[in-house]
Short mmCIF file of C-alpha atoms in Angstrom, two decimals:
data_model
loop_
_atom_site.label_atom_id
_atom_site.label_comp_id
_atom_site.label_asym_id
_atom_site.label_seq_id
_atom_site.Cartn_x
_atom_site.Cartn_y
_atom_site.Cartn_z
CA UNK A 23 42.21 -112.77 38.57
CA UNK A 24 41.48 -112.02 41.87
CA UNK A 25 45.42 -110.96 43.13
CA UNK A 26 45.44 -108.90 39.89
CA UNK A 27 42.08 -106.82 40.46
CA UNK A 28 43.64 -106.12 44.11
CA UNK A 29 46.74 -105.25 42.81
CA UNK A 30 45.57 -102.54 40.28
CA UNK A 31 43.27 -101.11 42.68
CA UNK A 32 46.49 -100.82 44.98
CA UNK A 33 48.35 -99.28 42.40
CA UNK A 34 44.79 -96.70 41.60
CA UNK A 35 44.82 -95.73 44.88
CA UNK A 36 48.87 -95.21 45.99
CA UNK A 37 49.01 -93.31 42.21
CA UNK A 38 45.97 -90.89 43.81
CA UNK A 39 47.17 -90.82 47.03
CA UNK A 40 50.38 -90.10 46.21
CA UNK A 41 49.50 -87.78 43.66
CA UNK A 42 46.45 -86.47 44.34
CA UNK A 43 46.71 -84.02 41.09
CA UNK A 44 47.18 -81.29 39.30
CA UNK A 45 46.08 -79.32 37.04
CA UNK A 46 42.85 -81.79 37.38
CA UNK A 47 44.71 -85.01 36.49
CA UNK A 48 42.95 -87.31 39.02
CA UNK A 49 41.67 -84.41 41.10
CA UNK A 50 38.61 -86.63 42.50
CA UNK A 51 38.35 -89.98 43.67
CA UNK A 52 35.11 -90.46 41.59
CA UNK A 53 36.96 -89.91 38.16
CA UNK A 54 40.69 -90.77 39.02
CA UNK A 55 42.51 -92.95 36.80
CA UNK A 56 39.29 -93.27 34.87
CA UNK A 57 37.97 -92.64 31.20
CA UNK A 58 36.06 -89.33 32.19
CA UNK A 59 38.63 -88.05 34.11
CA UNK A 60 39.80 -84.58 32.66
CA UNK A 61 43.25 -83.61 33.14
CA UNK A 62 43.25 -79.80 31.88
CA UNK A 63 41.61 -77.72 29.32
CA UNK A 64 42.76 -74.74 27.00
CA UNK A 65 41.16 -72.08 25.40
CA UNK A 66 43.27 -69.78 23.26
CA UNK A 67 42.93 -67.88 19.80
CA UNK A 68 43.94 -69.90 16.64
CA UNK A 69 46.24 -69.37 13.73
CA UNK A 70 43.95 -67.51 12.03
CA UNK A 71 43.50 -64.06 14.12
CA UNK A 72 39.42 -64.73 14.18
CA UNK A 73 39.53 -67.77 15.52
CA UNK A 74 39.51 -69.89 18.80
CA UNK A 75 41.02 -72.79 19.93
CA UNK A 76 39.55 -75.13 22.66
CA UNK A 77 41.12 -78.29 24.10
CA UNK A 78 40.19 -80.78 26.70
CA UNK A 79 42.81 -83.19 27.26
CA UNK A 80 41.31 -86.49 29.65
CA UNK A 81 42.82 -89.59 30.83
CA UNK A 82 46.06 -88.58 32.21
CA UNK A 83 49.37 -89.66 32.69
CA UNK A 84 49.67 -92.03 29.89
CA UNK A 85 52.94 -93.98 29.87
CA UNK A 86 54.51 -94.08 26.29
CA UNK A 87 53.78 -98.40 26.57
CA UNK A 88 50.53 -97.59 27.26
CA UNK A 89 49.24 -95.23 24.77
CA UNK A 90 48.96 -97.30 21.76
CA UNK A 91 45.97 -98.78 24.16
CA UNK A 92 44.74 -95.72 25.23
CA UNK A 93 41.31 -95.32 24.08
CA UNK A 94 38.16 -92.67 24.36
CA UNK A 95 35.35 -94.18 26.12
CA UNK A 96 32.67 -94.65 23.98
CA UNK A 97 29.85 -93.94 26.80
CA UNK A 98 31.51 -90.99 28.18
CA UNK A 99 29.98 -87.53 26.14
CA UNK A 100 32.78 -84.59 26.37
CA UNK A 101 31.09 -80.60 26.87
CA UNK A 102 32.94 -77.66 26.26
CA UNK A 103 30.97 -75.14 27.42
CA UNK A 104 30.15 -71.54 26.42
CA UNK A 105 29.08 -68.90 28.51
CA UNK A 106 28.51 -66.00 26.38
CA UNK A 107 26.74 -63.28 28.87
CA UNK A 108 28.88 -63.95 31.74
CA UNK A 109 26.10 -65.75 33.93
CA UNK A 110 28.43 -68.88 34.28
CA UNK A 111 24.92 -70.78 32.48
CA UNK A 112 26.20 -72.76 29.31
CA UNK A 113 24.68 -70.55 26.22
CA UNK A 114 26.42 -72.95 23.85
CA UNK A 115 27.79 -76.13 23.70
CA UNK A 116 30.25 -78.36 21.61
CA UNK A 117 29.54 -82.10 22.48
CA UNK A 118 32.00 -84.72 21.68
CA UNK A 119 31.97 -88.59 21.43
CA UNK A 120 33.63 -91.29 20.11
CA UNK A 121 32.65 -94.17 18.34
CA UNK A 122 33.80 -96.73 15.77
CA UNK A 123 37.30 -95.11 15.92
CA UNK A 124 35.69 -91.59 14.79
CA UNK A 125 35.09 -88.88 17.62
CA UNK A 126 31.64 -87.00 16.67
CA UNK A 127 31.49 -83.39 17.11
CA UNK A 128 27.58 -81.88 17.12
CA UNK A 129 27.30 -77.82 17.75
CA UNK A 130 28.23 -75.05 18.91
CA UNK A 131 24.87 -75.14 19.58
CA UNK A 132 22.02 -74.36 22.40
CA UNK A 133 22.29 -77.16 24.98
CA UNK A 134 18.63 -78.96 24.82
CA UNK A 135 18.97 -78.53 28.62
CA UNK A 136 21.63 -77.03 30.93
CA UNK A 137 23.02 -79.17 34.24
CA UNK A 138 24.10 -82.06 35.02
CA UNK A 139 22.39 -83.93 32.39
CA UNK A 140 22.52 -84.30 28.79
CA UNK A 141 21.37 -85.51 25.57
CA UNK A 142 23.17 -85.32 22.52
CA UNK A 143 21.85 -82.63 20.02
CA UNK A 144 22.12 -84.71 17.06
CA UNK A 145 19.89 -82.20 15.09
CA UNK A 146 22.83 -79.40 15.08
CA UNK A 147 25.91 -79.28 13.05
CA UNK A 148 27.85 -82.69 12.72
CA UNK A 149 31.25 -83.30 12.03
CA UNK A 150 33.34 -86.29 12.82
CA UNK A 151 37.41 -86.86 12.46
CA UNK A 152 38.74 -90.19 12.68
CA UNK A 153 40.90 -91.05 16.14
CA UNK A 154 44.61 -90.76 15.44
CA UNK A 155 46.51 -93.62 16.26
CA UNK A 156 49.17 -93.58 17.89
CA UNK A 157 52.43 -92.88 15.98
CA UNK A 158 50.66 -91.50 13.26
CA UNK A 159 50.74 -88.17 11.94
CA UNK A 160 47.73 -85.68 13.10
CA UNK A 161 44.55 -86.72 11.83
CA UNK A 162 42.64 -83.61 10.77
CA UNK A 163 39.58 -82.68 9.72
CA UNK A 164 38.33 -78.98 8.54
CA UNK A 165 34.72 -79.11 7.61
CA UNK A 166 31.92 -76.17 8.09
CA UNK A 167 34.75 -73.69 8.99
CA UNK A 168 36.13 -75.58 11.59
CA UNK A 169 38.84 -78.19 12.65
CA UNK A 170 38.65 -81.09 14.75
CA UNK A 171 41.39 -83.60 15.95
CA UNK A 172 41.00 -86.30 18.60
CA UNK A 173 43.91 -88.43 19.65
CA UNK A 174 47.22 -89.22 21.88
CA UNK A 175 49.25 -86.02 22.25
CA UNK A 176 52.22 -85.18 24.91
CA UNK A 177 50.65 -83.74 28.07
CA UNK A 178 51.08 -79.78 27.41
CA UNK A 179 51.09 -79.48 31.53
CA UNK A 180 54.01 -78.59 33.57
CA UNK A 181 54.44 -78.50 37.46
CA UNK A 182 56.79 -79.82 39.64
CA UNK A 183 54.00 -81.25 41.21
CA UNK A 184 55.92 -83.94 43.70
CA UNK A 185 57.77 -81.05 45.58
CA UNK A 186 54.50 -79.15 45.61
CA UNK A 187 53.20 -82.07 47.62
CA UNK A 188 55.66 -82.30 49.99
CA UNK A 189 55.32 -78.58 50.52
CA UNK A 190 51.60 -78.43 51.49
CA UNK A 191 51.88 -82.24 53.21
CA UNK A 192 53.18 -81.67 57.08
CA UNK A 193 56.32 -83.19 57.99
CA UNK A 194 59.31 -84.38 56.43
CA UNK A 195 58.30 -85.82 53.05
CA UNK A 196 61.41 -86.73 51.70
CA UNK A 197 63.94 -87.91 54.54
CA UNK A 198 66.20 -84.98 54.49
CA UNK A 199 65.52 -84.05 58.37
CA UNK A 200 63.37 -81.12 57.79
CA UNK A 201 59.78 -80.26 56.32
CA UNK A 202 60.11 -78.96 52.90
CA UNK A 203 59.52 -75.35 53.11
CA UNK A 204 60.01 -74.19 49.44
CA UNK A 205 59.87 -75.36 45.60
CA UNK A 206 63.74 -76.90 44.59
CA UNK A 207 65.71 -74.40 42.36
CA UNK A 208 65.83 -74.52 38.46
CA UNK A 209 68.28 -77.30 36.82
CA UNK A 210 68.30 -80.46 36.74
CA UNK A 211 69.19 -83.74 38.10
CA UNK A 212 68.65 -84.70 41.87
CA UNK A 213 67.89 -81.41 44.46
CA UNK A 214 66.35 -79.65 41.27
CA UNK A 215 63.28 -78.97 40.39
CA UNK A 216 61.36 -81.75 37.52
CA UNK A 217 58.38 -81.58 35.97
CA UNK A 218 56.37 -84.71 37.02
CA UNK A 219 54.11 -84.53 33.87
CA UNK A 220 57.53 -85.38 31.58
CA UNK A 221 57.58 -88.11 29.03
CA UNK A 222 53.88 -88.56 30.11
CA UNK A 223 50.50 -88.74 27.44
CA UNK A 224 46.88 -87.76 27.60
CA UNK A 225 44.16 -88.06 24.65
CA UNK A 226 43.27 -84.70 23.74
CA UNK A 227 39.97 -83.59 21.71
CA UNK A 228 40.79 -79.76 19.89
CA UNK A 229 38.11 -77.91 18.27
CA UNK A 230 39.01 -74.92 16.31
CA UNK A 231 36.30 -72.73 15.34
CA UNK A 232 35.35 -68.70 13.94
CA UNK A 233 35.24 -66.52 16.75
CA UNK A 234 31.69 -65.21 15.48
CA UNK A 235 30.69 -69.17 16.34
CA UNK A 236 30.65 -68.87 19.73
CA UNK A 237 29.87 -65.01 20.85
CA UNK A 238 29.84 -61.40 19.97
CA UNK A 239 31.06 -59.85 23.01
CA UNK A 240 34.63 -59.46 24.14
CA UNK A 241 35.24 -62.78 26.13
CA UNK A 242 33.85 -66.24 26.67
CA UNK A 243 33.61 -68.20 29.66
CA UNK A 244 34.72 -71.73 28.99
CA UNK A 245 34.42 -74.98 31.11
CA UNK A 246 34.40 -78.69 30.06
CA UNK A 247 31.86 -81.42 31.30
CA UNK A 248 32.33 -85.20 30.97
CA UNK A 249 29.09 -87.21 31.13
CA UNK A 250 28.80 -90.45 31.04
CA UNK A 251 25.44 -92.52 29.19
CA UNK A 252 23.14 -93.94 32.03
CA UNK B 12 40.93 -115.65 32.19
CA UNK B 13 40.01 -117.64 28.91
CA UNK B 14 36.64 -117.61 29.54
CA UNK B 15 36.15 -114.26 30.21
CA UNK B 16 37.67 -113.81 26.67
CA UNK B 17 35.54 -115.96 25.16
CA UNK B 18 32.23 -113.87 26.81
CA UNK B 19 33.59 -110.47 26.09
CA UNK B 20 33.99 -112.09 22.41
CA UNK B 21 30.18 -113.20 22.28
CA UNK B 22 29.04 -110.03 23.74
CA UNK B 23 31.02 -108.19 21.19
CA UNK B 24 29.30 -110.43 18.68
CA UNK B 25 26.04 -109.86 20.09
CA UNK B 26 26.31 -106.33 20.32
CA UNK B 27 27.07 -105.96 16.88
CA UNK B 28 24.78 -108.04 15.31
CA UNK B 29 22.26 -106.33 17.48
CA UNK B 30 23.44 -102.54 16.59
CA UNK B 31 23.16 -104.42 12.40
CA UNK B 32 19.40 -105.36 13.62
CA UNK B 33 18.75 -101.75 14.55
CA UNK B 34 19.68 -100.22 11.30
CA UNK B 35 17.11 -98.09 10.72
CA UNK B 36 14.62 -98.68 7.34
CA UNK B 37 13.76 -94.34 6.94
CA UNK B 38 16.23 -94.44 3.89
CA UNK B 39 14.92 -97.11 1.94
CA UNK B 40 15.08 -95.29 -1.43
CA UNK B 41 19.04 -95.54 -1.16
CA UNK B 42 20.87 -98.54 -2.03
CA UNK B 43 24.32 -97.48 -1.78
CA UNK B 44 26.43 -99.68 0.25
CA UNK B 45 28.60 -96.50 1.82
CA UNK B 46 25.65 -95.90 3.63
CA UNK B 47 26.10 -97.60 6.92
CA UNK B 48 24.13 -97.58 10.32
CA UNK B 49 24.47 -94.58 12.08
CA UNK B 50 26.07 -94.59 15.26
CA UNK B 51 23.46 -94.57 18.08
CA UNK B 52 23.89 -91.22 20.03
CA UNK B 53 20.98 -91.99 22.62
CA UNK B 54 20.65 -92.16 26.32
CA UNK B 55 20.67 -89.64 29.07
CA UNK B 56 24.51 -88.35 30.48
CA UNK B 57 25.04 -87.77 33.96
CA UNK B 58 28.01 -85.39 34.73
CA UNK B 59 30.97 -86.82 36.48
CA UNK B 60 33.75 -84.10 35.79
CA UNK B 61 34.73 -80.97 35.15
CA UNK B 62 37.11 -77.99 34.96
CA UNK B 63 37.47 -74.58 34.13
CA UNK B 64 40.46 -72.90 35.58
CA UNK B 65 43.76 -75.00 36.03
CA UNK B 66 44.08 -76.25 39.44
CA UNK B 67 41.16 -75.19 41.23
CA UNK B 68 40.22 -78.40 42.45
CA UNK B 69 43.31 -79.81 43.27
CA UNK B 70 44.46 -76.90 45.07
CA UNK B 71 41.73 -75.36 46.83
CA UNK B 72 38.83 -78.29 47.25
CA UNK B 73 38.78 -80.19 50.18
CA UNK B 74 39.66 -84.05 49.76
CA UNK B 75 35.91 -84.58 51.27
CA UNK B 76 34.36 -82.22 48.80
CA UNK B 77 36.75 -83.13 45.40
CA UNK B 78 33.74 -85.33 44.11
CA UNK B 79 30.64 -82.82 44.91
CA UNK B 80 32.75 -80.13 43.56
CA UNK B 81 32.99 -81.62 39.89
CA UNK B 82 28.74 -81.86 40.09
CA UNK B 83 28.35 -78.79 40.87
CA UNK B 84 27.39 -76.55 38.15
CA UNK B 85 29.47 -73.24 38.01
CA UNK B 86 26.84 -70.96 38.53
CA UNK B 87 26.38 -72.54 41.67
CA UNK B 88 29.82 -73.22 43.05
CA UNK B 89 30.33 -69.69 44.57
CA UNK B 90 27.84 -69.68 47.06
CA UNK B 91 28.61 -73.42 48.00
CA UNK B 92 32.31 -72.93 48.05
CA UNK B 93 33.65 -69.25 47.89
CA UNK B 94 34.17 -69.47 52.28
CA UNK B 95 35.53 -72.98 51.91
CA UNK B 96 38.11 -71.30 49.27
CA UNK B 97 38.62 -68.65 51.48
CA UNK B 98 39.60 -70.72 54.51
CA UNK B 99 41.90 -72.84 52.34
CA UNK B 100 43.37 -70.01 51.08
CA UNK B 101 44.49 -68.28 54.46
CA UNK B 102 45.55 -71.41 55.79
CA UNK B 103 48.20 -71.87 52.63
CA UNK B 104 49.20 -68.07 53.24
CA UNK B 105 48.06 -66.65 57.04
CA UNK B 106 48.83 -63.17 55.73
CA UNK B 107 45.56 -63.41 54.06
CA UNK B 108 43.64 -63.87 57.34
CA UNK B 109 44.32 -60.64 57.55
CA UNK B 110 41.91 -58.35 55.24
CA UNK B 111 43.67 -55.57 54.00
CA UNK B 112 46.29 -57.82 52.97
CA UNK B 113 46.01 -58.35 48.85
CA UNK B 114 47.56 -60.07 46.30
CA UNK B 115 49.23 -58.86 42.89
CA UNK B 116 45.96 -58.31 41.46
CA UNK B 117 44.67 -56.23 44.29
CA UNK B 118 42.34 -58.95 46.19
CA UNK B 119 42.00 -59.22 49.35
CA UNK B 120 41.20 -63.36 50.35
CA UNK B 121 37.38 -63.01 49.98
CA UNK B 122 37.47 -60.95 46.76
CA UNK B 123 40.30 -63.52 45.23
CA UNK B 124 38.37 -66.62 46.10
CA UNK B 125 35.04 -65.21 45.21
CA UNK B 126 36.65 -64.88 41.58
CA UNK B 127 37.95 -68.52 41.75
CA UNK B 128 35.24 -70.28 43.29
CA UNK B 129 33.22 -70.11 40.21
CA UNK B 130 35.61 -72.39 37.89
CA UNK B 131 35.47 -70.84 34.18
CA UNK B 132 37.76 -69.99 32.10
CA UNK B 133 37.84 -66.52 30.57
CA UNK B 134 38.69 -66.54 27.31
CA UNK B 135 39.05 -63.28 25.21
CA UNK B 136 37.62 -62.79 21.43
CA UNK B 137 39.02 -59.54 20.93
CA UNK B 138 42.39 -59.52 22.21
CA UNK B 139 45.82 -61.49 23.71
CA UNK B 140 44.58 -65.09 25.23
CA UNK B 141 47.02 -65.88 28.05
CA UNK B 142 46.95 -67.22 31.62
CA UNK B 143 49.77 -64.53 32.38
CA UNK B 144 52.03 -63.21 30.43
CA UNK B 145 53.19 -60.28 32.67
CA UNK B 146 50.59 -57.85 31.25
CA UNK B 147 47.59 -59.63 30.42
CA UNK B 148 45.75 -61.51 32.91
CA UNK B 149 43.33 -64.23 32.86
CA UNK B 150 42.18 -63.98 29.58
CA UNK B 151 42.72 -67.53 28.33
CA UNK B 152 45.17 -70.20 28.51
CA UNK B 153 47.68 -70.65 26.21
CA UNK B 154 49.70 -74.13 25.97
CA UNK B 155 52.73 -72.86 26.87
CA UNK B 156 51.19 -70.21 29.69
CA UNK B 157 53.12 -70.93 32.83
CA UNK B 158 49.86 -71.57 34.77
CA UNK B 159 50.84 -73.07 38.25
CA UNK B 160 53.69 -70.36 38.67
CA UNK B 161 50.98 -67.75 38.13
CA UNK B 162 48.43 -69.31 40.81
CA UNK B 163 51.36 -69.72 43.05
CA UNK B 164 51.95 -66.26 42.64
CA UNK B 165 48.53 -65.11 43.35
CA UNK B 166 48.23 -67.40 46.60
CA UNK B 167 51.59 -66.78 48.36
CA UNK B 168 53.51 -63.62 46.58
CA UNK B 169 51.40 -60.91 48.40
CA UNK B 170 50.56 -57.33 46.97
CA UNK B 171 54.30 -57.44 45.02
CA UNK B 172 54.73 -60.88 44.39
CA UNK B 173 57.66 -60.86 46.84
CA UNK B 174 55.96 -62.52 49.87
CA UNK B 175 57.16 -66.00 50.08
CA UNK B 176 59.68 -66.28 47.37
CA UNK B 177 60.25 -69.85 47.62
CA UNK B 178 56.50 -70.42 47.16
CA UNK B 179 55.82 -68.14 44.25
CA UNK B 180 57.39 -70.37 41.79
CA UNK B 181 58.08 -74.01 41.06
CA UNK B 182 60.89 -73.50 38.86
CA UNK B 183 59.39 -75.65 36.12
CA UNK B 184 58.64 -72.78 33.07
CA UNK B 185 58.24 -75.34 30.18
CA UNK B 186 56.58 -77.97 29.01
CA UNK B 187 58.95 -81.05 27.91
CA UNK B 188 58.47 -81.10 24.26
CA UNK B 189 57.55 -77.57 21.88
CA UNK B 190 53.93 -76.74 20.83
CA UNK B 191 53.19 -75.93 16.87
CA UNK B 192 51.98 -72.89 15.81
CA UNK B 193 49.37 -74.94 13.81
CA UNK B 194 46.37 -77.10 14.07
CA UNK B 195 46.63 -78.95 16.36
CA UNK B 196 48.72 -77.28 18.11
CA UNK B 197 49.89 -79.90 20.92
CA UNK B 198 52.65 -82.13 20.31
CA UNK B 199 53.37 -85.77 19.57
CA UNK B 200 52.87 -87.99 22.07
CA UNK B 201 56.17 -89.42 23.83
#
């Protein structure tokens, strides 16, 4: 029990070390590897002209063997949060939790308070879709005008991420005699430049809402929060 | 090994007989046996991370700072961070040391990381959502937006993007599997 524990955490901390990553994927020793850790989010208009799509993808790096196991943390609350007068102050927010196998949606609504602390507005607008499984098709749900899914996907991030390591690490980071100066050219195959987030999973939560929903003006700003229950 | 199956199995048991004791009695008049205990929602949720803009972090946050940057709340992150983005910034591209030196958006190192240090993403409601896409800029992010190439771009490619031309791109343009044009969007997991 004891080897294994050690193990893992040497495997945690020579993933982050070696890692370190991008585009938030284990960016902070606090969340890395763990189930609040968010790897990226995306905010982008729908397939309907008048709406807007936001995704939060968390928990990255999922091997293929592992994602059938891969599972939301029931005490960790997800935030995507609207500013909608461009004070960087969350006007609105969309929380997000799972339990049972169903990840709850409450909102867009007014946060009862703003910060680094939450409680769940269970008095505003509730929807819930049940957690795809992995393998399956795409769970969805469309209810009050929106759509919700919540579920493994393929990480949508792409970076050759190990050469941009050895680029901002001094020295000689891969043994060919000299420090690594610039990314590798396109192609494939060894000397070439790879996208370290390949074959890899996350869980992603996507919300898909009316435009109107979430502000009047000409932009949002959007930012994601995960909380976990005290 | 066993044993600690055979507690997590108890507490499980525990736990659920305890969440059946807690059903609440406020719908009495219903006897339909759909109607199941709500899940419990309670409890106070302390922030442990967050993002708006790809990147940020990773690129431009201090390994000593990574954790106190993900509780800070973006409306205060410029004023705690904007000079530590700055020096980062100039040390990843010394031309920027120097201030009349911008990049392809026109910023010189303090206006560029004043912009960045306060991590949101602008997203449009009116018009093209992108990262880049060569004419629109930073007004979303779009799955297939080729975000790092951009940033790279903005740090080391100078006022033409030709500064540093093996910096200003990783060569990676695509994800490894195609996005759907419809809900939801991302694809099937590998």
């Amino acid at each position: 029990m004891k080897k294994s524990k050690i193990l893992i955490g040497t495997a945690i901390i020579a993933i982050a070390g070696y890692f370190a990553i991008s585009a938030d994927h284990i960016d902070a020793p606090a969340v890395a590897g763990g189930t609040s850790d968010i790897t990226d989010i995306y905010g982008f208009q729908g397939q309907d002209t008048n709406t807007i799509v936001f995704v939060a993808n968390v928990q990255g790096l999922i091997s293929p063997a592992n994602t059938s196991s891969a599972a939301f943390d029931e005490n960790v609350l997800f935030e995507f949060n609207i500013d909608n007068n461009g004070d960087a102050v969350a006007d609105l927010v969309i929380q997000a939790t799972a339990r049972d196998g169903k990840m709850y949606f409450f909102g867009p609504t007014a946060p009862s308070q703003t910060g680094l602390n939450s409680s769940i507005v269970t008095t505003a607008t509730t929807n819930a879709v049940a957690i795809t499984n992995y393998g399956d098709d795409a769970i969805i749900e469309s209810n009050n005008d929106m759509r919700f899914f919540a579920g493994p996907r393929d990480d949508p991030f792409f970076m050759d991420f190990v050469r941009y390591t050895q680029i901002v690490t001094p020295g000689d980071d891969d043994n060919d005699g000299m420090e690594e100066g610039a990314f590798l050219p396109e192609g494939t195959g060894d000397g070439f430049a790879s996208d370290t987030f390949a074959g890899t999973n996350v869980l992603s939560i996507v919300v898909e809402l009316p435009k109107a929903m979430v502000g009047s003006g000409d932009s949002v700003n959007l930012w994601v929060e995960s909380k976990r229950k005290q | 090994m066993k044993l600690n199956n055979i507690k997590l199995v108890i507490i499980a048991m525990l736990v659920s007989f305890t969440a059946f004791n807690c059903s609440n009695d406020d719908d009495n008049g219903s006897n339909d046996p759909m109607q199941q205990t709500p899940p419990d929602f309670s409890g106070t949720f302390t922030q442990e991370d967050q993002m708006g803009r790809p990147a940020i972090n990773t690129v431009f946050v201090d390994m000593a700072d990574k954790n106190i940057y993900n509780v800070t709340l973006p409306s205060n992150q410029g004023a705690a961070f904007q000079t530590k983005f700055q020096n980062k910034l100039e040390a990843l591209n010394p031309a920027h040391t120097d201030p009349m030196y911008t990049n392809a958006l026109g910023f010189n190192a303090e206006q560029f990381t004043g912009a960045l240090a306060t991590d949101v993403l602008t997203v449009s409601l009116v018009g093209t959502t992108t990262f880049f896409d060569g004419t629109n800029i930073l007004t979303g992010r779009a799955l297939d937006d080729d975000v790092i190439s951009t940033e790279l771009l903005l740090i080391f490619g100078g006022p033409a993007g030709a500064d540093n031309p093996g910096l200003t791109n990783d060569n990676v343009s695509a994800n490894d599997k195609s996005f759907s044009a419809t809900f939801p969007y991302l694809a099937s997991p590998w």
